[in-house]
Amino acid sequence: MLESLSSSLRERSGGKLPFEDLAGDIRGRLDQIFENKRMGADLLFMITYMASIITSDVSRPEIFAFTAERKEYVTSKYIGKVERFVKRWNYNYAKALELVAERTKNAMLSSMLTRYGNSISSGVPDDEFIRLELSTVRSVYRNHFEQGIEMLKKWGDAYIALMLSSTIVSIIIMVSVAIYAPTDLDSTLNSSYLLIIGIGLFGIITMYRSIPGDQKCHDNPTKGSYEQQTIKKLERIILPILGISIIIMFILGFNFGVIFLVIAILLAPLGIFGFIDDSNIIHRDEDFTTFIRSLGTIMGGKGLTVTTAMGEIDRKSLPVLSEFIDAAYSKLNLGLDDDMVWVRFINDSGSNLIYKYLNIFRDSVKLGGNPAEIAKVVSSSMLEQTLLREKREMLATGFIVLLIPMHVAMIAIFVFLFQILISMSHAVTSVMESFSASSGALSDSSANVGSSMSGMMNIFVNFPEEKMGFYITMVIIIITIANIIAGKIVKGGDNYMYYAFGSLLFALSGIVYIVTPFVVDMFFTIPTI
């Protein structure tokens, strides 16, 4: 049915679906944005791989062929294009690199390909160029990452200010509604929604584009660390329950604060496991830098196999990774397949850096490279990334410490004022009813005074409590979701960090939403006549 509908639409519109070109352009732009996020790290991975395999004296065609097969790097497809130009169209490597560089939209990769082509044209040996290029790429990556951290720091502060401004605008709109009671209330509230969403999107997109990507978890969808596998199992149970619970509670008219708390409670297990896994991966990556350098040095210095060299590594210097090393060592001693053992090691660690750099080390050793030199190259590149990650963690901690109290303050101010306006509306309505009941017994002059007073106080009588209650809830939801995404962007990590921030911020929003009416009734009692 859908195919016939698609075919008929194509026939009527000249062979294309409506907005097909626009959708393709949007998809292409998004793909380019996501690719650029990964480009800096993947370029470092690729050059590290090249610098590692050249220790085994591979030829230029082998360098390009082996690198093009590394599909886990987004940069490898461009090396594959160079391969096709050379092998299918008989271009030389210098010209092929020049052609691919001209067609590459990413400036960092284009510059690297151009330099490589120029070095080949100048007769510079590949090993000499790649070693120098590795130093260059590390410097460029470090500079790019540090600039992103500085930009993220500034835009993080700007995001907080922007969200506070949007909250103030929403408060002004709410007070204006209480005073003037506009006839076209829906359009006013819709404009406020669009304004808050627009401000949030602007801040989030700007922060997202400020810093290069730092993927912590590997891409294996079926395997991972204990925490990652637990999260995947719990997702199948918790997320459907969460969706059904929200729908049922909304239909039954539950207090939105209770709904927020239910969301927080259901997301809490996912968030806790996610936070634990994120912390574990950070520490495992730090230990792996020491492990791979020690392993390569022992293998190269004593001429030992991987299994024997692992037995001589000091486990005391690797407090987090030691259990994984012991597990791999025992399996290798039993004579199990090396590839399967190391795949299990990578899966259990859950780390993207361990996945990338361990494969670089093992491939280079298999090709006959010097383990000590390979380990030095690999550990140096990985150390560069782990040190930069520490800087980002410091920034993320500061941002989160600021974000959480500001989130509570924004929600609390908003809800407090709403409850105060409701109390004032009820008090004024009560007074107006008293004036109306006694107006017949007043003299003419007193009636004039009563009618004048009635006109002055009529501004709070028509406060649309139900509509504004829904407005408050929607604004809280928008602000909470925006802050969840902002926290995830600054903190980094896998998508399970959404659960961690979602559980925390929805819990705070729910508590404020539930507690505020009682606090207002306790401390803001408005006297009536």
Short mmCIF file of C-alpha atoms in Angstrom, two decimals:
data_model
loop_
_atom_site.label_atom_id
_atom_site.label_comp_id
_atom_site.label_asym_id
_atom_site.label_seq_id
_atom_site.Cartn_x
_atom_site.Cartn_y
_atom_site.Cartn_z
CA MET A 1 0.00 0.00 0.00
CA LEU A 2 2.75 2.42 0.94
CA GLU A 3 4.74 1.48 -2.17
CA SER A 4 1.75 2.16 -4.44
CA LEU A 5 1.15 5.50 -2.71
CA SER A 6 4.83 6.40 -3.12
CA SER A 7 4.76 5.42 -6.81
CA SER A 8 1.65 7.51 -7.49
CA LEU A 9 3.18 10.54 -5.74
CA ARG A 10 6.36 10.16 -7.78
CA GLU A 11 4.39 10.01 -11.03
CA ARG A 12 2.45 13.16 -10.19
CA SER A 13 5.53 15.14 -9.15
CA GLY A 14 7.88 14.27 -11.97
CA GLY A 15 9.57 11.21 -10.49
CA LYS A 16 10.31 12.66 -7.04
CA LEU A 17 8.47 12.65 -3.76
CA PRO A 18 7.37 16.04 -2.39
CA PHE A 19 10.22 17.69 -0.43
CA GLU A 20 12.53 14.79 -1.32
CA ASP A 21 15.37 17.14 -2.30
CA LEU A 22 14.89 19.21 0.86
CA ALA A 23 14.91 16.09 3.03
CA GLY A 24 18.07 14.91 1.27
CA ASP A 25 19.79 18.25 1.87
CA ILE A 26 18.85 18.23 5.56
CA ARG A 27 20.05 14.65 5.93
CA GLY A 28 23.31 15.51 4.19
CA ARG A 29 23.92 18.51 6.45
CA LEU A 30 23.21 16.47 9.58
CA ASP A 31 25.52 13.68 8.41
CA GLN A 32 28.25 16.24 7.79
CA ILE A 33 27.79 17.73 11.28
CA PHE A 34 28.01 14.30 12.93
CA GLU A 35 31.01 13.39 10.80
CA ASN A 36 32.81 16.59 11.72
CA LYS A 37 32.21 15.81 15.40
CA ARG A 38 34.11 12.54 15.00
CA MET A 39 36.72 13.77 12.54
CA GLY A 40 39.33 15.05 15.00
CA ALA A 41 39.51 11.88 17.10
CA ASP A 42 39.23 9.51 14.12
CA LEU A 43 41.98 11.35 12.26
CA LEU A 44 44.22 10.86 15.29
CA PHE A 45 43.27 7.16 15.38
CA MET A 46 44.06 6.76 11.69
CA ILE A 47 47.45 8.50 11.79
CA THR A 48 48.34 6.52 14.91
CA TYR A 49 47.47 3.34 13.02
CA MET A 50 49.65 4.38 10.08
CA ALA A 51 52.54 5.32 12.39
CA SER A 52 52.24 1.92 14.10
CA ILE A 53 52.19 -0.27 11.01
CA ILE A 54 55.13 1.52 9.37
CA THR A 55 57.33 0.05 12.11
CA SER A 56 56.93 -3.26 10.24
CA ASP A 57 58.35 -1.72 7.03
CA VAL A 58 55.13 -2.00 5.02
CA SER A 59 55.04 -0.50 1.53
CA ARG A 60 52.96 2.52 0.48
CA PRO A 61 50.22 0.43 -1.19
CA GLU A 62 49.98 -1.67 1.98
CA ILE A 63 49.70 1.44 4.16
CA PHE A 64 46.73 2.66 2.13
CA ALA A 65 45.18 -0.80 1.76
CA PHE A 66 45.35 -1.66 5.48
CA THR A 67 44.13 1.80 6.53
CA ALA A 68 41.18 1.72 4.12
CA GLU A 69 40.02 -1.53 5.74
CA ARG A 70 39.65 0.11 9.16
CA LYS A 71 35.96 0.85 8.81
CA GLU A 72 35.68 2.04 12.42
CA TYR A 73 37.40 5.32 11.47
CA VAL A 74 35.25 7.83 9.63
CA THR A 75 38.42 9.01 7.87
CA SER A 76 39.12 5.58 6.34
CA LYS A 77 36.50 6.00 3.63
CA TYR A 78 38.53 8.89 2.22
CA ILE A 79 41.63 6.70 2.14
CA GLY A 80 39.44 4.14 0.35
CA LYS A 81 38.65 6.79 -2.27
CA VAL A 82 42.38 7.34 -2.77
CA GLU A 83 42.76 3.59 -3.23
CA ARG A 84 40.06 3.53 -5.91
CA PHE A 85 41.62 6.43 -7.81
CA VAL A 86 44.97 4.62 -7.80
CA LYS A 87 43.86 1.06 -8.54
CA ARG A 88 40.90 1.64 -10.85
CA TRP A 89 41.85 4.86 -12.61
CA ASN A 90 45.64 4.53 -12.56
CA TYR A 91 46.33 7.82 -10.80
CA ASN A 92 49.49 8.11 -8.76
CA TYR A 93 49.10 8.54 -4.99
CA ALA A 94 50.03 12.22 -5.00
CA LYS A 95 47.37 13.10 -7.57
CA ALA A 96 44.77 10.85 -5.92
CA LEU A 97 45.35 12.50 -2.56
CA GLU A 98 45.04 15.93 -4.17
CA LEU A 99 41.71 14.99 -5.83
CA VAL A 100 40.22 13.57 -2.63
CA ALA A 101 41.43 16.59 -0.61
CA GLU A 102 39.66 18.96 -3.02
CA ARG A 103 36.38 17.07 -2.56
CA THR A 104 36.63 16.82 1.24
CA LYS A 105 34.50 19.30 3.16
CA ASN A 106 36.31 18.91 6.48
CA ALA A 107 39.23 21.37 6.61
CA MET A 108 41.32 19.29 9.03
CA LEU A 109 41.22 16.14 6.89
CA SER A 110 41.62 18.06 3.64
CA SER A 111 44.76 19.73 4.99
CA MET A 112 46.23 16.39 6.06
CA LEU A 113 45.57 14.77 2.66
CA THR A 114 47.10 17.76 0.87
CA ARG A 115 50.24 17.59 3.00
CA TYR A 116 50.56 13.87 2.35
CA GLY A 117 50.25 14.38 -1.40
CA ASN A 118 52.83 17.16 -1.36
CA SER A 119 55.28 15.03 0.62
CA ILE A 120 54.94 12.18 -1.88
CA SER A 121 55.51 14.61 -4.76
CA SER A 122 58.60 15.93 -2.98
CA GLY A 123 60.03 12.45 -2.49
CA VAL A 124 59.74 12.40 1.30
CA PRO A 125 59.67 8.79 2.63
CA ASP A 126 56.31 7.69 3.99
CA ASP A 127 57.62 6.72 7.41
CA GLU A 128 59.27 10.11 7.89
CA PHE A 129 56.13 12.00 6.85
CA ILE A 130 53.77 9.89 8.97
CA ARG A 131 55.88 10.29 12.12
CA LEU A 132 55.96 14.06 11.66
CA GLU A 133 52.28 14.10 10.74
CA LEU A 134 51.37 12.21 13.91
CA SER A 135 52.97 14.98 15.97
CA THR A 136 51.13 17.57 13.87
CA VAL A 137 47.75 15.85 14.20
CA ARG A 138 48.17 15.50 17.96
CA SER A 139 48.95 19.22 18.24
CA VAL A 140 46.01 20.16 16.01
CA TYR A 141 43.66 17.85 17.91
CA ARG A 142 44.84 19.22 21.26
CA ASN A 143 44.47 22.81 20.11
CA HIS A 144 41.04 22.14 18.60
CA PHE A 145 39.84 20.35 21.72
CA GLU A 146 41.14 23.04 24.09
CA GLN A 147 39.54 25.76 21.99
CA GLY A 148 36.30 23.79 22.16
CA ILE A 149 36.59 23.55 25.94
CA GLU A 150 37.04 27.32 26.22
CA MET A 151 34.10 27.92 23.90
CA LEU A 152 32.00 25.42 25.82
CA LYS A 153 32.86 27.15 29.07
CA LYS A 154 31.66 30.49 27.72
CA TRP A 155 28.56 29.07 26.05
CA GLY A 156 27.75 27.04 29.17
CA ASP A 157 27.56 30.27 31.17
CA ALA A 158 25.63 31.90 28.33
CA TYR A 159 23.18 28.98 28.26
CA ILE A 160 22.39 29.44 31.96
CA ALA A 161 21.84 33.17 31.38
CA LEU A 162 19.64 32.51 28.33
CA MET A 163 17.47 30.02 30.20
CA LEU A 164 17.11 32.43 33.11
CA SER A 165 16.06 35.12 30.63
CA SER A 166 13.46 32.82 29.09
CA THR A 167 12.12 32.07 32.57
CA ILE A 168 11.84 35.79 33.30
CA VAL A 169 9.97 36.30 30.02
CA SER A 170 7.57 33.51 30.96
CA ILE A 171 7.03 35.08 34.38
CA ILE A 172 6.30 38.47 32.77
CA ILE A 173 3.78 36.82 30.44
CA MET A 174 2.10 35.07 33.38
CA VAL A 175 1.84 38.30 35.41
CA SER A 176 0.56 40.16 32.33
CA VAL A 177 -2.16 37.56 31.89
CA ALA A 178 -3.16 38.01 35.53
CA ILE A 179 -3.34 41.80 35.16
CA TYR A 180 -4.76 42.31 31.68
CA ALA A 181 -6.53 38.98 30.93
CA PRO A 182 -5.94 39.13 27.14
CA THR A 183 -8.67 37.77 24.90
CA ASP A 184 -6.25 35.93 22.57
CA LEU A 185 -4.58 33.98 25.37
CA ASP A 186 -3.69 30.86 23.36
CA SER A 187 -1.57 32.73 20.82
CA THR A 188 0.23 34.54 23.65
CA LEU A 189 1.09 31.27 25.38
CA ASN A 190 2.10 29.59 22.11
CA SER A 191 4.47 32.46 21.40
CA SER A 192 6.00 31.94 24.82
CA TYR A 193 6.48 28.21 24.12
CA LEU A 194 8.22 28.98 20.83
CA LEU A 195 10.44 31.57 22.50
CA ILE A 196 11.59 29.20 25.26
CA ILE A 197 12.14 26.32 22.82
CA GLY A 198 14.05 28.62 20.45
CA ILE A 199 16.32 29.93 23.21
CA GLY A 200 16.97 26.40 24.48
CA LEU A 201 17.73 25.05 21.00
CA PHE A 202 20.08 27.93 20.25
CA GLY A 203 22.08 27.32 23.42
CA ILE A 204 22.13 23.53 23.00
CA ILE A 205 23.16 23.57 19.34
CA THR A 206 25.88 26.13 20.00
CA MET A 207 27.33 24.07 22.84
CA TYR A 208 27.10 20.88 20.79
CA ARG A 209 29.08 22.38 17.93
CA SER A 210 31.66 24.00 20.22
CA ILE A 211 33.59 20.90 21.26
CA PRO A 212 34.88 17.90 19.26
CA GLY A 213 33.34 14.52 19.92
CA ASP A 214 34.76 12.23 22.60
CA GLN A 215 33.08 8.85 22.23
CA LYS A 216 33.59 6.86 25.43
CA CYS A 217 31.73 3.60 24.66
CA HIS A 218 32.52 1.36 21.71
CA ASP A 219 29.95 0.80 18.95
CA ASN A 220 29.25 -2.90 19.54
CA PRO A 221 25.44 -2.96 19.91
CA THR A 222 25.23 -6.46 21.44
CA LYS A 223 28.22 -6.46 23.78
CA GLY A 224 29.62 -4.11 26.37
CA SER A 225 30.60 -3.76 30.00
CA TYR A 226 28.45 -5.25 32.76
CA GLU A 227 26.78 -1.88 33.34
CA GLN A 228 26.10 -1.34 29.62
CA GLN A 229 24.51 -4.77 29.24
CA THR A 230 22.44 -4.20 32.37
CA ILE A 231 21.19 -0.89 30.99
CA LYS A 232 20.20 -2.53 27.69
CA LYS A 233 18.24 -5.23 29.55
CA LEU A 234 16.54 -2.73 31.85
CA GLU A 235 15.63 -0.44 28.93
CA ARG A 236 13.41 -3.14 27.43
CA ILE A 237 11.42 -3.27 30.67
CA ILE A 238 11.56 0.24 32.11
CA LEU A 239 10.96 2.39 29.02
CA PRO A 240 7.64 0.71 28.02
CA ILE A 241 6.48 0.86 31.66
CA LEU A 242 7.48 4.53 31.77
CA GLY A 243 5.51 5.38 28.62
CA ILE A 244 2.40 3.49 29.76
CA SER A 245 2.59 4.99 33.27
CA ILE A 246 2.78 8.56 31.94
CA ILE A 247 -0.24 8.04 29.68
CA ILE A 248 -2.34 6.42 32.43
CA MET A 249 -1.47 9.04 35.06
CA PHE A 250 -2.17 11.87 32.60
CA ILE A 251 -5.57 10.42 31.71
CA LEU A 252 -6.47 9.89 35.38
CA GLY A 253 -5.51 13.49 36.17
CA PHE A 254 -2.57 12.89 38.51
CA ASN A 255 -0.66 15.88 39.83
CA PHE A 256 2.15 16.67 37.41
CA GLY A 257 4.62 16.73 40.27
CA VAL A 258 3.78 13.10 40.99
CA ILE A 259 4.24 12.27 37.29
CA PHE A 260 7.67 13.92 37.34
CA LEU A 261 8.65 11.90 40.41
CA VAL A 262 7.49 8.66 38.79
CA ILE A 263 9.62 9.47 35.72
CA ALA A 264 12.61 10.15 37.98
CA ILE A 265 12.15 6.93 39.97
CA LEU A 266 11.84 4.75 36.87
CA LEU A 267 14.85 6.36 35.19
CA ALA A 268 16.97 6.16 38.36
CA PRO A 269 18.29 2.59 37.88
CA LEU A 270 19.32 3.36 34.29
CA GLY A 271 20.94 6.62 35.38
CA ILE A 272 22.83 5.04 38.26
CA PHE A 273 24.27 2.25 36.12
CA GLY A 274 25.10 4.81 33.42
CA PHE A 275 26.94 7.09 35.81
CA ILE A 276 28.90 4.14 37.23
CA ASP A 277 29.85 2.94 33.75
CA ASP A 278 30.95 6.41 32.66
CA SER A 279 33.21 6.73 35.69
CA ASN A 280 34.61 3.22 35.17
CA ILE A 281 35.45 3.86 31.52
CA ILE A 282 37.36 7.03 32.42
CA HIS A 283 39.51 5.13 34.92
CA ARG A 284 39.96 2.11 32.64
CA ASP A 285 41.23 4.32 29.84
CA GLU A 286 43.74 5.92 32.19
CA ASP A 287 45.00 2.49 33.27
CA PHE A 288 45.15 1.18 29.71
CA THR A 289 47.71 3.82 28.75
CA THR A 290 50.09 2.41 31.36
CA PHE A 291 49.19 -1.19 30.51
CA ILE A 292 49.84 -1.00 26.77
CA ARG A 293 53.15 0.84 27.23
CA SER A 294 54.32 -1.73 29.81
CA LEU A 295 53.18 -4.64 27.65
CA GLY A 296 54.97 -3.36 24.55
CA THR A 297 58.14 -2.51 26.45
CA ILE A 298 58.37 -5.99 28.02
CA MET A 299 57.59 -7.73 24.70
CA GLY A 300 60.15 -5.66 22.78
CA GLY A 301 62.84 -5.59 25.46
CA LYS A 302 62.77 -9.30 26.36
CA GLY A 303 61.43 -10.74 23.13
CA LEU A 304 58.45 -12.36 24.90
CA THR A 305 55.05 -13.32 23.61
CA VAL A 306 51.95 -11.39 24.65
CA THR A 307 50.90 -14.04 27.17
CA THR A 308 54.30 -14.25 28.87
CA ALA A 309 54.69 -10.47 28.92
CA MET A 310 51.28 -10.04 30.56
CA GLY A 311 52.43 -12.27 33.41
CA GLU A 312 55.27 -9.84 34.21
CA ILE A 313 53.16 -6.68 34.30
CA ASP A 314 52.82 -5.12 37.75
CA ARG A 315 49.10 -5.24 38.59
CA LYS A 316 49.48 -2.78 41.48
CA SER A 317 49.89 0.10 39.04
CA LEU A 318 46.63 -0.87 37.31
CA PRO A 319 44.00 -0.94 40.08
CA VAL A 320 40.95 -0.59 37.80
CA LEU A 321 42.03 -2.63 34.77
CA SER A 322 43.77 -5.45 36.66
CA GLU A 323 40.70 -7.72 36.83
CA PHE A 324 40.28 -7.56 33.04
CA ILE A 325 44.00 -8.22 32.52
CA ASP A 326 43.88 -11.23 34.87
CA ALA A 327 40.84 -12.61 33.04
CA ALA A 328 42.53 -12.26 29.63
CA TYR A 329 45.79 -13.70 30.96
CA SER A 330 44.11 -16.79 32.36
CA LYS A 331 42.25 -17.43 29.10
CA LEU A 332 45.43 -17.02 27.03
CA ASN A 333 47.25 -19.44 29.35
CA LEU A 334 44.53 -22.01 28.71
CA GLY A 335 45.32 -21.81 25.01
CA LEU A 336 42.10 -20.13 23.92
CA ASP A 337 41.96 -18.25 20.62
CA ASP A 338 43.80 -14.90 20.90
CA ASP A 339 41.29 -13.00 18.81
CA MET A 340 38.34 -14.22 20.88
CA VAL A 341 40.11 -13.41 24.15
CA TRP A 342 40.94 -9.85 23.13
CA VAL A 343 37.46 -9.28 21.68
CA ARG A 344 36.07 -10.32 25.07
CA PHE A 345 38.54 -7.98 26.78
CA ILE A 346 37.37 -5.08 24.61
CA ASN A 347 33.69 -5.90 25.09
CA ASP A 348 33.98 -6.20 28.86
CA SER A 349 35.87 -2.92 29.14
CA GLY A 350 33.15 -1.09 27.18
CA SER A 351 35.67 1.58 26.16
CA ASN A 352 35.97 3.06 22.70
CA LEU A 353 39.61 4.10 23.22
CA ILE A 354 40.59 0.60 24.35
CA TYR A 355 38.75 -0.84 21.34
CA LYS A 356 40.57 1.43 18.89
CA TYR A 357 44.07 1.42 20.37
CA LEU A 358 44.24 -2.26 21.31
CA ASN A 359 43.35 -3.22 17.75
CA ILE A 360 46.02 -0.84 16.45
CA PHE A 361 48.62 -2.46 18.71
CA ARG A 362 47.64 -6.03 17.84
CA ASP A 363 47.45 -5.42 14.07
CA SER A 364 50.83 -3.72 14.03
CA VAL A 365 52.46 -6.52 16.03
CA LYS A 366 50.95 -9.13 13.69
CA LEU A 367 52.53 -7.32 10.74
CA GLY A 368 55.94 -7.70 12.39
CA GLY A 369 56.40 -4.28 13.97
CA ASN A 370 58.51 -3.58 17.03
CA PRO A 371 56.16 -3.91 20.08
CA ALA A 372 58.10 -1.33 22.09
CA GLU A 373 57.87 1.32 19.34
CA ILE A 374 54.22 0.50 18.64
CA ALA A 375 53.34 0.72 22.34
CA LYS A 376 55.09 4.10 22.58
CA VAL A 377 53.09 5.47 19.64
CA VAL A 378 49.77 4.05 20.84
CA SER A 379 50.13 5.04 24.49
CA SER A 380 51.24 8.58 23.59
CA SER A 381 48.17 9.17 21.42
CA MET A 382 45.85 7.68 24.00
CA LEU A 383 47.46 9.71 26.80
CA GLU A 384 46.80 12.85 24.77
CA GLN A 385 43.09 12.06 24.68
CA THR A 386 42.78 11.00 28.31
CA LEU A 387 44.47 14.19 29.51
CA LEU A 388 42.14 16.32 27.41
CA ARG A 389 39.21 14.33 28.76
CA GLU A 390 40.29 15.25 32.30
CA LYS A 391 40.06 18.94 31.38
CA ARG A 392 36.58 18.39 30.02
CA GLU A 393 35.56 16.54 33.20
CA MET A 394 36.64 19.53 35.30
CA LEU A 395 34.56 21.84 33.10
CA ALA A 396 31.59 19.46 33.22
CA THR A 397 31.72 19.27 37.01
CA GLY A 398 31.64 23.05 37.32
CA PHE A 399 28.78 23.35 34.83
CA ILE A 400 26.68 20.68 36.52
CA VAL A 401 27.26 22.21 39.96
CA LEU A 402 25.89 25.46 38.51
CA LEU A 403 23.14 23.88 36.41
CA ILE A 404 21.40 21.94 39.19
CA PRO A 405 20.79 24.81 41.65
CA MET A 406 19.90 27.15 38.77
CA HIS A 407 17.37 24.60 37.51
CA VAL A 408 15.80 24.41 40.96
CA ALA A 409 15.80 28.22 41.21
CA MET A 410 14.16 28.66 37.79
CA ILE A 411 11.42 26.13 38.51
CA ALA A 412 10.87 27.34 42.07
CA ILE A 413 10.54 31.02 41.12
CA PHE A 414 8.12 30.14 38.35
CA VAL A 415 5.90 27.87 40.43
CA PHE A 416 6.04 30.09 43.54
CA LEU A 417 4.82 33.11 41.61
CA PHE A 418 2.08 31.06 39.98
CA GLN A 419 0.80 29.88 43.35
CA ILE A 420 0.96 33.44 44.73
CA LEU A 421 -1.09 34.70 41.77
CA ILE A 422 -3.65 31.97 42.41
CA SER A 423 -3.86 32.99 46.09
CA MET A 424 -4.30 36.64 45.10
CA SER A 425 -6.94 35.71 42.54
CA HIS A 426 -8.91 33.74 45.12
CA ALA A 427 -8.61 36.54 47.68
CA VAL A 428 -9.68 39.26 45.23
CA THR A 429 -12.56 37.14 43.96
CA SER A 430 -13.74 36.70 47.55
CA VAL A 431 -13.58 40.46 48.13
CA MET A 432 -15.48 41.18 44.91
CA GLU A 433 -18.22 38.79 45.93
CA SER A 434 -18.49 40.62 49.26
CA PHE A 435 -18.83 43.96 47.48
CA SER A 436 -21.48 42.57 45.18
CA ALA A 437 -23.49 41.14 48.08
CA SER A 438 -23.46 44.38 50.08
CA SER A 439 -23.77 46.88 47.21
CA GLY A 440 -27.58 47.12 47.60
CA ALA A 441 -27.29 48.26 51.22
CA LEU A 442 -24.80 51.03 50.51
CA SER A 443 -25.63 54.70 49.97
CA ASP A 444 -24.96 56.31 46.61
CA SER A 445 -21.60 57.76 47.68
CA SER A 446 -20.53 54.51 49.28
CA ALA A 447 -21.64 52.63 46.20
CA ASN A 448 -19.49 54.91 44.06
CA VAL A 449 -16.50 54.19 46.28
CA GLY A 450 -17.28 50.45 46.16
CA SER A 451 -17.59 50.47 42.38
CA SER A 452 -14.32 52.42 42.07
CA MET A 453 -12.57 49.95 44.34
CA SER A 454 -14.14 47.10 42.38
CA GLY A 455 -12.72 48.45 39.15
CA MET A 456 -9.25 48.72 40.67
CA MET A 457 -9.27 45.14 41.99
CA ASN A 458 -10.90 43.55 38.96
CA ILE A 459 -7.48 42.94 37.43
CA PHE A 460 -6.95 39.65 39.31
CA VAL A 461 -10.49 38.30 39.07
CA ASN A 462 -10.36 36.69 35.62
CA PHE A 463 -7.08 34.83 36.09
CA PRO A 464 -7.36 31.65 33.92
CA GLU A 465 -6.08 29.24 36.52
CA GLU A 466 -6.56 26.03 34.52
CA LYS A 467 -4.88 27.30 31.34
CA MET A 468 -2.03 28.89 33.22
CA GLY A 469 -1.55 25.70 35.23
CA PHE A 470 -1.04 23.80 31.98
CA TYR A 471 1.25 26.60 30.77
CA ILE A 472 3.39 26.30 33.90
CA THR A 473 3.66 22.55 33.45
CA MET A 474 4.67 22.81 29.80
CA VAL A 475 7.34 25.43 30.57
CA ILE A 476 8.75 23.23 33.34
CA ILE A 477 8.89 20.27 30.96
CA ILE A 478 10.64 22.34 28.26
CA ILE A 479 13.20 23.76 30.70
CA THR A 480 13.85 20.35 32.26
CA ILE A 481 14.37 18.60 28.91
CA ALA A 482 16.63 21.41 27.70
CA ASN A 483 18.75 21.19 30.86
CA ILE A 484 18.98 17.39 30.53
CA ILE A 485 20.33 17.73 26.98
CA ALA A 486 22.69 20.54 28.00
CA GLY A 487 24.09 18.47 30.86
CA LYS A 488 24.66 15.49 28.57
CA ILE A 489 26.43 17.63 25.95
CA VAL A 490 28.82 19.17 28.46
CA LYS A 491 29.45 15.93 30.36
CA GLY A 492 29.78 13.78 27.26
CA GLY A 493 29.56 10.01 27.47
CA ASP A 494 27.06 7.57 26.03
CA ASN A 495 23.32 8.16 25.66
CA TYR A 496 22.66 6.60 29.06
CA MET A 497 23.76 9.92 30.58
CA TYR A 498 20.35 11.24 29.49
CA TYR A 499 18.85 8.84 32.01
CA ALA A 500 21.15 10.09 34.78
CA PHE A 501 20.37 13.77 34.20
CA GLY A 502 16.71 13.00 33.47
CA SER A 503 16.23 11.18 36.75
CA LEU A 504 17.93 13.94 38.76
CA LEU A 505 16.28 16.96 37.13
CA PHE A 506 12.78 15.46 36.91
CA ALA A 507 13.02 14.52 40.59
CA LEU A 508 13.94 18.10 41.52
CA SER A 509 11.18 19.51 39.30
CA GLY A 510 8.62 17.14 40.84
CA ILE A 511 9.61 17.97 44.41
CA VAL A 512 9.40 21.71 43.74
CA TYR A 513 6.04 21.29 41.98
CA ILE A 514 4.56 19.33 44.89
CA VAL A 515 6.04 21.29 47.81
CA THR A 516 5.48 24.83 46.51
CA PRO A 517 1.66 25.07 47.06
CA PHE A 518 2.07 24.07 50.73
CA VAL A 519 4.87 26.58 51.26
CA VAL A 520 2.84 29.37 49.64
CA ASP A 521 -0.24 28.56 51.73
CA MET A 522 1.94 28.58 54.84
CA PHE A 523 3.83 31.85 54.34
CA PHE A 524 1.74 33.91 51.88
CA THR A 525 -1.71 34.16 53.40
CA ILE A 526 -3.47 37.18 51.82
CA PRO A 527 -6.04 38.81 54.16
CA THR A 528 -9.58 39.32 52.85
CA ILE A 529 -12.19 41.88 53.81
#
